[in-house]
mmCIF file of C-alpha atoms in Angstrom:
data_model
loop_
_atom_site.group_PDB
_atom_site.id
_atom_site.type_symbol
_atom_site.label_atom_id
_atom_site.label_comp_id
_atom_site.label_asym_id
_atom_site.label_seq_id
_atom_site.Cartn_x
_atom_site.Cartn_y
_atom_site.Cartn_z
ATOM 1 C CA UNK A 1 0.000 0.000 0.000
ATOM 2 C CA UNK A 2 1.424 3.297 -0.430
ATOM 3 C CA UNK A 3 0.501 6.880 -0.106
ATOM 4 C CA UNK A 4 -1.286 9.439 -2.133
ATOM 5 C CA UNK A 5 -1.732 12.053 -0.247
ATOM 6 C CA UNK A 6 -3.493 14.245 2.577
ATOM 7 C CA UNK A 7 -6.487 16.317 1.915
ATOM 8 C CA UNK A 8 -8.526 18.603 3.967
ATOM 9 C CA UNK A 9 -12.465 18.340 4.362
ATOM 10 C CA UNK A 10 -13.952 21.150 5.750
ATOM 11 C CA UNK A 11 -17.960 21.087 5.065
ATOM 12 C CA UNK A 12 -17.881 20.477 1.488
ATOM 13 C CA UNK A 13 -14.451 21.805 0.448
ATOM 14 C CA UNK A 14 -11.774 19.541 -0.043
ATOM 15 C CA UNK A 15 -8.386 20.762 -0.368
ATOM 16 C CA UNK A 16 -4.885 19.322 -1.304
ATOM 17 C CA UNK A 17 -2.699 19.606 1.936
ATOM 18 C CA UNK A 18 0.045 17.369 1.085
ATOM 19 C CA UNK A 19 -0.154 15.492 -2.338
ATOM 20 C CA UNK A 20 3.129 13.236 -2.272
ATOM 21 C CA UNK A 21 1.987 11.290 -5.814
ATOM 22 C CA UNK A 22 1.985 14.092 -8.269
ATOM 23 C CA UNK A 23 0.858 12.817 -12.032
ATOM 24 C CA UNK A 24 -0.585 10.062 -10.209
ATOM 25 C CA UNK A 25 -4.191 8.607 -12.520
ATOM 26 C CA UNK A 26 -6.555 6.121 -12.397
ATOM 27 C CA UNK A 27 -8.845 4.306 -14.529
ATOM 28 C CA UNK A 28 -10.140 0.990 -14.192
ATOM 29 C CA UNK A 29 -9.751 -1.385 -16.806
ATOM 30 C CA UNK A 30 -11.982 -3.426 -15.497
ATOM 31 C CA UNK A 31 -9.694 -6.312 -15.616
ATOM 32 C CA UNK A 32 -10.475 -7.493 -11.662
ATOM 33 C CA UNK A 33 -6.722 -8.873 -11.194
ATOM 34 C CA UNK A 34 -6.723 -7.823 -7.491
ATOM 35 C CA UNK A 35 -9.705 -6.133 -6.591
ATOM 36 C CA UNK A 36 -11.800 -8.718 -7.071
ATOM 37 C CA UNK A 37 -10.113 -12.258 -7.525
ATOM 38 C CA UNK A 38 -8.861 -12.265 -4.332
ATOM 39 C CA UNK A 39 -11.629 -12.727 -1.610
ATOM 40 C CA UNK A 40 -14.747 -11.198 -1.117
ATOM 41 C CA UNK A 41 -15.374 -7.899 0.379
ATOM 42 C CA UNK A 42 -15.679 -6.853 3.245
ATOM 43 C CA UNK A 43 -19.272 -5.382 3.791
ATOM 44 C CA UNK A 44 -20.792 -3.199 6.542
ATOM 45 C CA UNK A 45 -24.087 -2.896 7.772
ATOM 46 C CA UNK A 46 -24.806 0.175 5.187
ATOM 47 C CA UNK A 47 -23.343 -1.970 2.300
ATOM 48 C CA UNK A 48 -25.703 -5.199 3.481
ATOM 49 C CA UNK A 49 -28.824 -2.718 3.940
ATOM 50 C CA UNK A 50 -28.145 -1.435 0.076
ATOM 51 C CA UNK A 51 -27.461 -5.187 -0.877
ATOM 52 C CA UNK A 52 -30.423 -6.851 0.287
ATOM 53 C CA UNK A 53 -33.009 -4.366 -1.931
ATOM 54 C CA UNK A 54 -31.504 -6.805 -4.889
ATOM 55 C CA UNK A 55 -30.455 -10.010 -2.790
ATOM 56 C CA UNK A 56 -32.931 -10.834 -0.477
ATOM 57 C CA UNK A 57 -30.933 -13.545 -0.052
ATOM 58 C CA UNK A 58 -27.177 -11.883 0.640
ATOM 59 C CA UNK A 59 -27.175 -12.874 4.219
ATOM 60 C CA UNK A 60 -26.990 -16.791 2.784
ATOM 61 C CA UNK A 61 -23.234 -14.801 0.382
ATOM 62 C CA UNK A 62 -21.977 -13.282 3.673
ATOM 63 C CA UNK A 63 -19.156 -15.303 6.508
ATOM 64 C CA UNK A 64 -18.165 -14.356 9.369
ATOM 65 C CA UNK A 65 -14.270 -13.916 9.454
ATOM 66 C CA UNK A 66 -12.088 -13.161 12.497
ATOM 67 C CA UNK A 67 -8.919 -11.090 11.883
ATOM 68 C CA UNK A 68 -7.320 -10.766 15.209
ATOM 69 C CA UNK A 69 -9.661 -9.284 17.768
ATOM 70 C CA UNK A 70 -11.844 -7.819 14.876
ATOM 71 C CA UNK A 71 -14.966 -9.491 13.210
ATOM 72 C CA UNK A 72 -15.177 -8.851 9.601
ATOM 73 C CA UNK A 73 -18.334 -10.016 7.675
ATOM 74 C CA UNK A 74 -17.394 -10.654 4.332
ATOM 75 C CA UNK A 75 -18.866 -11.417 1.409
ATOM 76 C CA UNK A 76 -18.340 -15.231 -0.341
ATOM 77 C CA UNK A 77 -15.896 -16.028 -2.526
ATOM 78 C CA UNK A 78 -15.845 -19.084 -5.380
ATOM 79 C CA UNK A 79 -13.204 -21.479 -4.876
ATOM 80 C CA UNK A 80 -10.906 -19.882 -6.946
ATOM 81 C CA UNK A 81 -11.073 -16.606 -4.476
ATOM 82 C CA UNK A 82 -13.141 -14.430 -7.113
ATOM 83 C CA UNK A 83 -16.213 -12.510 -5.385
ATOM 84 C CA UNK A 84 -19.548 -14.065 -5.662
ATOM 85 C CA UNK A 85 -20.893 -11.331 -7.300
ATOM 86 C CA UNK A 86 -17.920 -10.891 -10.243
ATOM 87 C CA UNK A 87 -19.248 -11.863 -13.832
ATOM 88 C CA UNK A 88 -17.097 -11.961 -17.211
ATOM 89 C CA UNK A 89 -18.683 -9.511 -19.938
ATOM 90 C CA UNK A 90 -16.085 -10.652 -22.626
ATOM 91 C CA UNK A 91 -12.486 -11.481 -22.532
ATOM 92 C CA UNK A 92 -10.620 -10.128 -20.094
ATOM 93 C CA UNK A 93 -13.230 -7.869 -18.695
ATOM 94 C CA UNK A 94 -15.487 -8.171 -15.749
ATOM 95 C CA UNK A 95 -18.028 -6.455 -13.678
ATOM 96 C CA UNK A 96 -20.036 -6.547 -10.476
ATOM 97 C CA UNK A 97 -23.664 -8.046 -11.442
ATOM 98 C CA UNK A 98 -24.823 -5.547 -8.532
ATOM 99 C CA UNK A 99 -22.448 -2.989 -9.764
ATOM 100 C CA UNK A 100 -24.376 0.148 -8.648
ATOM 101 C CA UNK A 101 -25.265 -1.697 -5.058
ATOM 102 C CA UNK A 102 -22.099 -3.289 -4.227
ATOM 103 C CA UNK A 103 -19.625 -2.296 -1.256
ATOM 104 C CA UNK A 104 -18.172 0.565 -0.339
ATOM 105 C CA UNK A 105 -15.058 -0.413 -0.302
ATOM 106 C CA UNK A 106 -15.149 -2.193 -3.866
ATOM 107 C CA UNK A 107 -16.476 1.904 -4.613
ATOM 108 C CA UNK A 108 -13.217 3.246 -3.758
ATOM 109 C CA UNK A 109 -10.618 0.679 -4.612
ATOM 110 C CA UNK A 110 -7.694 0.861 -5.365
ATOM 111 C CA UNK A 111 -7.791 3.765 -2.698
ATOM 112 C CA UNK A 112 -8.036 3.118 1.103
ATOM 113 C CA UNK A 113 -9.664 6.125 2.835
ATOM 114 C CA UNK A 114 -8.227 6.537 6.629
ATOM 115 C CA UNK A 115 -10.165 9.877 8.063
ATOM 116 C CA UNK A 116 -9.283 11.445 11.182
ATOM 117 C CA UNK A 117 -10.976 14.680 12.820
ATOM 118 C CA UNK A 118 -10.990 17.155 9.145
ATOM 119 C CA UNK A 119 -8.225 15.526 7.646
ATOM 120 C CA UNK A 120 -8.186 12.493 4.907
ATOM 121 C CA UNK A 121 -5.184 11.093 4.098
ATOM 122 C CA UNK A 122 -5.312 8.302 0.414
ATOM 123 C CA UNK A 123 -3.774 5.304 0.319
ATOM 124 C CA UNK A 124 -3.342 3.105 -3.091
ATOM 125 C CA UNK A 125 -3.723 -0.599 -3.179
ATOM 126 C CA UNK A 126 -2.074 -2.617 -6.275
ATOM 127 C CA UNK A 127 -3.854 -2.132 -8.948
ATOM 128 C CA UNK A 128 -3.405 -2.260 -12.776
ATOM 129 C CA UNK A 129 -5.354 0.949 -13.652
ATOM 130 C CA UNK A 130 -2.909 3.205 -11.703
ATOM 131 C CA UNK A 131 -0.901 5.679 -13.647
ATOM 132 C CA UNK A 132 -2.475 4.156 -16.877
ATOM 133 C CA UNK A 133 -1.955 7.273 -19.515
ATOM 134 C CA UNK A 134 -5.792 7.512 -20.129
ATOM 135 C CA UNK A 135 -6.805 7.662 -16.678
ATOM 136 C CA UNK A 136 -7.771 10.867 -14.841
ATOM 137 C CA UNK A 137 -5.341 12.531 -12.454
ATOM 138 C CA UNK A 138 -5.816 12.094 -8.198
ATOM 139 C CA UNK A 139 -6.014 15.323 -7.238
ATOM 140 C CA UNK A 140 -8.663 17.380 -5.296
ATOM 141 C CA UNK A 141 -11.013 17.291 -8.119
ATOM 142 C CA UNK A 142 -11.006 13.408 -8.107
ATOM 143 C CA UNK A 143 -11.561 12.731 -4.430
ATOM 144 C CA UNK A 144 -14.518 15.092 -4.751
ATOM 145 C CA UNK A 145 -15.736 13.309 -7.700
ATOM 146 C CA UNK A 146 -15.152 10.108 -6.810
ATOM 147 C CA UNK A 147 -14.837 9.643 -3.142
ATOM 148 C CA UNK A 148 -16.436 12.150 -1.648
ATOM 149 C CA UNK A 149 -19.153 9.744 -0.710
ATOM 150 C CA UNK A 150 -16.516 7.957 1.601
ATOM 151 C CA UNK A 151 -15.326 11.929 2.935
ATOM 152 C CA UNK A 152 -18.855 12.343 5.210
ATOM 153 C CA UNK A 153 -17.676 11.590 9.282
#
């Protein structure tokens, strides 16, 4: 994991306080090498709630997993660690068959989001869609696009 950067939230403004990845972009190519083939998700009570307008059945996709102290629930996995919910739309190219209902944290990947008090500091996971030459630069603009959703305390 490595760092992006520090912003500052203050209502809705978001500002740049310490960006270390300048030129850094992102777009997904939707290829699901490590954002999806690796485990299912985990989910929060928020995520399950949105989930289960579609799946009245998700409880019967979610485990129980204990990391340390902490108790995860986490969404299935097929055998060969790819989310239940993945599908293949042609070669090389997948998408979540709940795409517009599926976890926050499959919302914001590749970035981890770790807020404390006003401040928001962006972490990157691996992922083959960073610094791709067609993606869109991380900058203020982009976490207000894209995550500001994840940016409310």
């Amino acid at each position: 994991m490595s760092f992006v950067g520090t912003f500052s939230i203050e209502g809705t403004c978001i500002r740049t306080v310490r960006l270390k990845a300048k030129g850094l972009r992102f777009n997904c190519l939707r290829c699901a090498t490590f954002c999806c083939r690796l485990g299912g998700p985990v989910v929060t009570s928020k995520d399950l709630a949105r989930l289960r307008r579609a799946i009245p059945e998700i409880d019967d996709l979610i485990e129980t997993v204990a990391v340390g102290k902490c108790i995860n629930k986490v969404l299935s996995s097929n055998p060969d660690g790819q989310c239940a919910l993945l599908s293949k739309e042609s070669q090389n190219k997948f998408r979540c068959s709940k795409y517009k209902l599926r976890p926050d944290i499959c919302r914001t990947y590749p970035f981890k989001l770790i807020r404390k008090d006003a401040r928001l500091a962006v972490l990157v996971f691996p992922c083959r869609g960073l610094n791709y030459r067609k993606g869109e630069l991380i900058d203020e603009e982009f976490v207000r696009k894209y995550l500001r959703f994840a940016t409310v305390a």
